[in-house]
Amino acid sequence: MQPINVAVIGSGFMGAAHVDGLRRVPGVNVAAVSSIDRPRAEELCRNFAIPHLFDDWREILQRPEITAVHNCTPNNLHYEVNRALIEAGKHILSEKPLTLTSQESSDLVRLAREKGVLTAINFNYRGYPLIQHAHGMVSRGELGDLHLVQGHYLQDWLLHDTDYNWRLESGISGESRAIADIGSHWCDLIQFITGRKIERVFAHLYTIHNTRKKPRQEVETYKGKELGAPDQYDEVSIDTEDGGFVLLELSGGLRGSLTVSQVSAGRKNRQWFEIDGSRRAISWNQEEPNSLWIGHRDQPNEILIKDPSLMDANARTYAHYPGGHPEGYPDGPRNLFLNFYRAIRAGSENVPSPLGFPTFEDGHWEVKIVEAVLRSHREQAWVEVEA
Amino acid sequence: MQPINVAVIGSGFMGAAHVDGLRRVPGVNVAAVSSIDRPRAEELCRNFAIPHLFDDWREILQRPEITAVHNCTPNNLHYEVNRALIEAGKHILSEKPLTLTSQESSDLVRLAREKGVLTAINFNYRGYPLIQHAHGMVSRGELGDLHLVQGHYLQDWLLHDTDYNWRLESGISGESRAIADIGSHWCDLIQFITGRKIERVFAHLYTIHNTRKKPRQEVETYKGKELGAPDQYDEVSIDTEDGGFVLLELSGGLRGSLTVSQVSAGRKNRQWFEIDGSRRAISWNQEEPNSLWIGHRDQPNEILIKDPSLMDANARTYAHYPGGHPEGYPDGPRNLFLNFYRAIRAGSENVPSPLGFPTFEDGHWEVKIVEAVLRSHREQAWVEVEA
Amino acid sequence: MQPINVAVIGSGFMGAAHVDGLRRVPGVNVAAVSSIDRPRAEELCRNFAIPHLFDDWREILQRPEITAVHNCTPNNLHYEVNRALIEAGKHILSEKPLTLTSQESSDLVRLAREKGVLTAINFNYRGYPLIQHAHGMVSRGELGDLHLVQGHYLQDWLLHDTDYNWRLESGISGESRAIADIGSHWCDLIQFITGRKIERVFAHLYTIHNTRKKPRQEVETYKGKELGAPDQYDEVSIDTEDGGFVLLELSGGLRGSLTVSQVSAGRKNRQWFEIDGSRRAISWNQEEPNSLWIGHRDQPNEILIKDPSLMDANARTYAHYPGGHPEGYPDGPRNLFLNFYRAIRAGSENVPSPLGFPTFEDGHWEVKIVEAVLRSHREQAWVEVEA
Amino acid sequence: MQPINVAVIGSGFMGAAHVDGLRRVPGVNVAAVSSIDRPRAEELCRNFAIPHLFDDWREILQRPEITAVHNCTPNNLHYEVNRALIEAGKHILSEKPLTLTSQESSDLVRLAREKGVLTAINFNYRGYPLIQHAHGMVSRGELGDLHLVQGHYLQDWLLHDTDYNWRLESGISGESRAIADIGSHWCDLIQFITGRKIERVFAHLYTIHNTRKKPRQEVETYKGKELGAPDQYDEVSIDTEDGGFVLLELSGGLRGSLTVSQVSAGRKNRQWFEIDGSRRAISWNQEEPNSLWIGHRDQPNEILIKDPSLMDANARTYAHYPGGHPEGYPDGPRNLFLNFYRAIRAGSENVPSPLGFPTFEDGHWEVKIVEAVLRSHREQAWVEVEA
């Protein structure tokens, strides 16, 4: 088995996390890193014996030995980079959001299909074993008819007006922040688990801090909390939302509600959902990902622990340790990467089913949802997510 | 100290619960029960040495020695009974909803004021010690500026289409079911704790079972689950909601979201809220009422146990046992009753502050909220709760 | 149905709690209170229309209309009061410990049998619905063969050396404190649920504070925390344990371990146990008494909520509210009282089975266990609990 | 920076886990695997581009380019392999138990010191960030004087008599099973966190299944549950314990209690402890490793989430993701490896402090504790752990 040569574009929080995950995937060789932050990229290459470092990601396009590329650039570069990679015939695993507009994302989907490259988007929370098992439960009908979905995605790393990060800047991050950054994960999970598409939304967004204190030094995502309030800053105005409420209608008439916030003290990364059906309900919280609550009307409720011997055959492939040995955040993307490279290896004639990772089509739909949310907020009316 | 003579109208689930609570209130004598269900009423009188049993609640109006009356009739009688009691000069503690229309509830508020009777409405969950403490935290500014509120009220006792109860019949129970029955409790708690009024709503209601199997024998509230599906039934159509999603705007621009369901498997009576502020957040779940989650951004989160030595002076009066000695559902209304009779005893010149119980004005506002929710659902637009 | 006239001896924390519970029991009339604290007793009588107040409990012996008596005196009076009551032919519900020595407790058991009075001892935690259900599960064999039991009973109200209460004085409270006061509850629960007797113990006790600061004013049980450290005090030496570790052997070779502490910060009244069997395990924590964890090896674990529709027929009679309506500490003794008076009413010819409350025989065995624990600690060897 | 070449001996559950961890450590190159299971070893080498595969681990001794070795052999080989590696001048990270007897382990400690090689033993749970933080809390005096420790380590993978694995065979695994396999982890954590040594023990062990059904095919650790009961088996007698109760005395007079079981239905890998001090208590459960309970007497309890911004400087280096991004079982050993290779790189002149991993001295003490436990069980008396 020849290892597949992979390049990672970006060496920030996400770039390093991708390298970490890739190191754990069988048959993969991290052959190159590209980054505008040379010192961090050099450290990454040194630490993990990565042979090539490119200052300009375009150099990757010229390297035929590189089969697949992870796009960990800032949001505003996603389209350009993804497009160029497709055109160069590379398989791509892109960070989300896929692009800043649905016109762009639609473009990528079409182009990738034409070029026959495999695409993946890092909705990493799908990689948790119990998320896979939840998906299996719904598709086997164990929940019965679905009655409603609900949940929230809450964080506190942007609580204070002294919290700052490039994700606050719409020019880099896009027109939507809380919904696009974290709400999109929740939407993806719900759609994946239920097998339904979000088709209509009613949204009410809010911004707590209309101005924030931008430190004169750059701050990595999530790192501001450790650094504390900056000494030197510029007061800048903020045009993206700190959170929002979204009412949903999914295909088949399923209805739901989502609350998103990046200003909820004490909630670090609480992504929670509940899906209620006629036979059972399920509830899951990302901060304690190794247990799944299963609600019953006529018998005791259940707590399913992530335990290979208790999960279905598909979910079991996402669990690398026995029950009671918690698997965490870094193990999720690793699983998606594993499946992505398995699919690449299988080749277009033997596409595995299920694929085991979200694709650019999923990424495209998310961009459409975010656009619908923004429009609904402006119009204060229900808005269709147009196919 | 002469005991205050009290009558209870109704001997169902709620009537018996009121007698239970009243037996624990100092200085109160349950002097009469009125009920259309003579056998149950007789049993209640026998069990607790209640001297008078009236088949017709109007007989209470003629009894000058009865100072206060608990109205535990079905919803469609609330107005008539409450009105007659006010006119007879009785202090009233009424079950909720106060009336079926806001015209009626407004009428009662005005009349009670004219007659100078004390009124209370049984939003019993205010009686939990930690709810009082939460109210205190907000009013002392411990949460800082309020960012958002969210929560749900979920039950499963109406999950199956074989579940039946008079509360399903709009003729008896009113035009709204899930929102008026349980959503109203949540709205009351949020308004009480935050000190803000719900002023605008956007609602999306749903009905899972458009028809249900009505058993040919009557079923007490919550009791159907124990009896199982009925053998003999009539298929009847249902015109009240099984649940709904409500977006909220409270005074001062505070926004929120509520999910209500009576068809969520495994959720027995899960009334949960989270209130997020600039300094702290709090979260509470009625199914585990003896602990309050307090969220922090820059220090560990806290779990406050219902412990008199850890709560504020007002909340402490709601706790009758030390920390670690859980107090439950029946202890909440008992506390409200206690405060109601304390206020009666104090007399109109010495009204205690805070009163320690919700009044008909609170009940009236809830009726207005429910009406706004129903209208918003019909119009799919934001609707003002008109003062 | 004539109500049964009951007297309560003692008006402290426990005396008032008994009155509260008795007010909720059908067919019972609290006819008298006896207390050495006249102001508190007067308040109790006034609040609940109790007609008689005796300064000397012996007056009760002369009152033929009083059928049953609750003995809520300090531990060192238990024997004398219980003995006199039996001799006067009163049915007795006594606070625990039954007596300070097993010679005394054995005496009471014998005497009560001779006199044909009904006896009960307030191991109140048996009154929780899920404890009854757990007992049913074991007796129906749902746990299979029992492998081990374990647990703890932890409090923090005696953490500081400034915490003081009469329970610290061996002259009043007995030679053992933590084990006799709280460990005994745990032992009773385990014996009740498993249907096995504790037959051998190995104990290791410890005292953190060999001296404490006794305030010059009396402090009610659990109340010191609210008052804070006293200004004026005497340094007194302490000869009872703050906690201990006890290894257990129960009948049938079942083994176990118990940890007891009154000096565990943050644990208010945490009585927790786990019982592991060949088919299932169960775990329960008194601070969250409305859910029972059920452990499985080959299927998901379960959380049984206190819900009449999900519990067995016997346990259901201990639950007065539907699932999700938490019942708490005060509801437990109320249930035992209910069963005690049901048994009195049934008369000796129709003794209900199960009785539904612990008797003096249970109390006697607990005294024997405590004696064995103390001896084991002294000898640092296994000690038999002699029948 | 030249990468350090590392060999891993063993390719079972643990061998593969070590490779996974090593792949994530900066500056490390997995250069060789040695295994008697060639197919699994070949797969491992192929998957992760490991250049060398040795059938005989002794070949590693001849390879000067291999600087460090991970010993993942079965317990009965630990001594021989560790000894040979030391003599060959390799730095060693050994699986636990260090050896089967304390004579052997003492030998290794002495020899390693003589040879100047760095040693580590994989008490992997020390690698959790919150364990490090707990250690910091105690050493900074935040808990005050320590009152008691307690806890358990419970599993269910050996519940049935059809569960089988080499760890059941004393010839391979050693005279103690449950205590040596899992109890030792708990003892290590407690000693590490409190900074105290276990000096005396009183133990009571038990074996539920005196015979087990050994399948005629080999079963990997923890894997039997997935496979179900075997068709073909031999009834074999078992001479190691399924669990035990251990009372402890640590240095400074600190006392404690531990319960160990591999036959507790529903408990997958529940390693729980509580440490109670005069100022605070802490409690932690390995199945939910990202939160630490902090108990207080006079203020609300706290829940510290694994969040770099809330932990001390040392603990922060064990956390690779922000708060709310759970880190799990595989991230613990990775941290120890990281520190081990950091120490190797630093060289003997610049030994980091703290080292950040347990050494053979810790492993040696554990062997002594296990021996004392076994002797105490035989003698049913307190036994000193002799230095």
mmCIF file with all atom_site columns, C-alpha atoms in Angstrom, chain C residues 140-192:
data_model
loop_
_atom_site.group_PDB
_atom_site.id
_atom_site.type_symbol
_atom_site.label_atom_id
_atom_site.label_alt_id
_atom_site.label_comp_id
_atom_site.label_asym_id
_atom_site.label_entity_id
_atom_site.label_seq_id
_atom_site.pdbx_PDB_ins_code
_atom_site.Cartn_x
_atom_site.Cartn_y
_atom_site.Cartn_z
_atom_site.occupancy
_atom_site.B_iso_or_equiv
_atom_site.pdbx_formal_charge
_atom_site.auth_seq_id
_atom_site.auth_comp_id
_atom_site.auth_asym_id
_atom_site.auth_atom_id
_atom_site.pdbx_PDB_model_num
ATOM 1  C CA . ARG C 1 140 ? -37.889 -10.294 42.166 1.00 0.00 ? 140 ARG C CA 1
ATOM 2  C CA . GLY C 1 141 ? -34.366 -11.380 41.231 1.00 0.00 ? 141 GLY C CA 1
ATOM 3  C CA . GLU C 1 142 ? -33.898 -8.654  38.644 1.00 0.00 ? 142 GLU C CA 1
ATOM 4  C CA . LEU C 1 143 ? -30.337 -8.047  39.801 1.00 0.00 ? 143 LEU C CA 1
ATOM 5  C CA . GLY C 1 144 ? -29.494 -11.754 39.761 1.00 0.00 ? 144 GLY C CA 1
ATOM 6  C CA . ASP C 1 145 ? -26.962 -12.908 42.330 1.00 0.00 ? 145 ASP C CA 1
ATOM 7  C CA . LEU C 1 146 ? -25.612 -10.016 44.332 1.00 0.00 ? 146 LEU C CA 1
ATOM 8  C CA . HIS C 1 147 ? -21.894 -9.403  43.902 1.00 0.00 ? 147 HIS C CA 1
ATOM 9  C CA . LEU C 1 148 ? -21.111 -6.436  46.080 1.00 0.00 ? 148 LEU C CA 1
ATOM 10 C CA . VAL C 1 149 ? -22.536 -3.338  47.722 1.00 0.00 ? 149 VAL C CA 1
ATOM 11 C CA . GLN C 1 150 ? -20.786 -0.062  48.240 1.00 0.00 ? 150 GLN C CA 1
ATOM 12 C CA . GLY C 1 151 ? -21.540 3.497   49.087 1.00 0.00 ? 151 GLY C CA 1
ATOM 13 C CA . HIS C 1 152 ? -21.061 6.454   51.295 1.00 0.00 ? 152 HIS C CA 1
ATOM 14 C CA . TYR C 1 153 ? -22.907 8.907   53.486 1.00 0.00 ? 153 TYR C CA 1
ATOM 15 C CA . LEU C 1 154 ? -21.212 12.297  53.426 1.00 0.00 ? 154 LEU C CA 1
ATOM 16 C CA . GLN C 1 155 ? -22.076 15.617  55.027 1.00 0.00 ? 155 GLN C CA 1
ATOM 17 C CA . ASP C 1 156 ? -20.266 18.873  55.665 1.00 0.00 ? 156 ASP C CA 1
ATOM 18 C CA . TRP C 1 157 ? -22.207 20.489  58.478 1.00 0.00 ? 157 TRP C CA 1
ATOM 19 C CA . LEU C 1 158 ? -19.522 19.497  61.009 1.00 0.00 ? 158 LEU C CA 1
ATOM 20 C CA . LEU C 1 159 ? -16.543 20.366  58.805 1.00 0.00 ? 159 LEU C CA 1
ATOM 21 C CA . HIS C 1 160 ? -15.155 23.211  60.864 1.00 0.00 ? 160 HIS C CA 1
ATOM 22 C CA . ASP C 1 161 ? -14.109 23.003  64.491 1.00 0.00 ? 161 ASP C CA 1
ATOM 23 C CA . THR C 1 162 ? -16.501 25.858  65.115 1.00 0.00 ? 162 THR C CA 1
ATOM 24 C CA . ASP C 1 163 ? -19.452 23.648  64.133 1.00 0.00 ? 163 ASP C CA 1
ATOM 25 C CA . TYR C 1 164 ? -21.298 22.481  67.190 1.00 0.00 ? 164 TYR C CA 1
ATOM 26 C CA . ASN C 1 165 ? -24.470 20.618  68.176 1.00 0.00 ? 165 ASN C CA 1
ATOM 27 C CA . TRP C 1 166 ? -25.662 18.320  70.930 1.00 0.00 ? 166 TRP C CA 1
ATOM 28 C CA . ARG C 1 167 ? -25.055 15.383  68.607 1.00 0.00 ? 167 ARG C CA 1
ATOM 29 C CA . LEU C 1 168 ? -21.340 15.889  69.270 1.00 0.00 ? 168 LEU C CA 1
ATOM 30 C CA . GLU C 1 169 ? -21.777 15.042  72.938 1.00 0.00 ? 169 GLU C CA 1
ATOM 31 C CA . SER C 1 170 ? -21.545 11.343  73.599 1.00 0.00 ? 170 SER C CA 1
ATOM 32 C CA . GLY C 1 171 ? -23.425 11.752  76.866 1.00 0.00 ? 171 GLY C CA 1
ATOM 33 C CA . ILE C 1 172 ? -26.534 12.788  74.962 1.00 0.00 ? 172 ILE C CA 1
ATOM 34 C CA . SER C 1 173 ? -25.973 11.284  71.557 1.00 0.00 ? 173 SER C CA 1
ATOM 35 C CA . GLY C 1 174 ? -24.181 8.038   72.329 1.00 0.00 ? 174 GLY C CA 1
ATOM 36 C CA . GLU C 1 175 ? -20.731 6.613   71.928 1.00 0.00 ? 175 GLU C CA 1
ATOM 37 C CA . SER C 1 176 ? -20.870 6.678   68.135 1.00 0.00 ? 176 SER C CA 1
ATOM 38 C CA . ARG C 1 177 ? -21.807 9.772   66.164 1.00 0.00 ? 177 ARG C CA 1
ATOM 39 C CA . ALA C 1 178 ? -21.251 9.629   62.401 1.00 0.00 ? 178 ALA C CA 1
ATOM 40 C CA . ILE C 1 179 ? -21.858 5.896   62.160 1.00 0.00 ? 179 ILE C CA 1
ATOM 41 C CA . ALA C 1 180 ? -24.883 5.889   64.456 1.00 0.00 ? 180 ALA C CA 1
ATOM 42 C CA . ASP C 1 181 ? -26.409 9.071   63.087 1.00 0.00 ? 181 ASP C CA 1
ATOM 43 C CA . ILE C 1 182 ? -26.002 8.652   59.373 1.00 0.00 ? 182 ILE C CA 1
ATOM 44 C CA . GLY C 1 183 ? -24.149 5.410   58.698 1.00 0.00 ? 183 GLY C CA 1
ATOM 45 C CA . SER C 1 184 ? -27.079 3.620   60.300 1.00 0.00 ? 184 SER C CA 1
ATOM 46 C CA . HIS C 1 185 ? -29.444 4.988   57.638 1.00 0.00 ? 185 HIS C CA 1
ATOM 47 C CA . TRP C 1 186 ? -27.218 3.608   54.923 1.00 0.00 ? 186 TRP C CA 1
ATOM 48 C CA . CYS C 1 187 ? -26.979 0.218   56.618 1.00 0.00 ? 187 CYS C CA 1
ATOM 49 C CA . ASP C 1 188 ? -30.739 0.107   56.999 1.00 0.00 ? 188 ASP C CA 1
ATOM 50 C CA . LEU C 1 189 ? -31.308 0.911   53.334 1.00 0.00 ? 189 LEU C CA 1
ATOM 51 C CA . ILE C 1 190 ? -28.857 -1.724  52.158 1.00 0.00 ? 190 ILE C CA 1
ATOM 52 C CA . GLN C 1 191 ? -30.343 -4.359  54.427 1.00 0.00 ? 191 GLN C CA 1
ATOM 53 C CA . PHE C 1 192 ? -33.864 -3.430  53.426 1.00 0.00 ? 192 PHE C CA 1
#
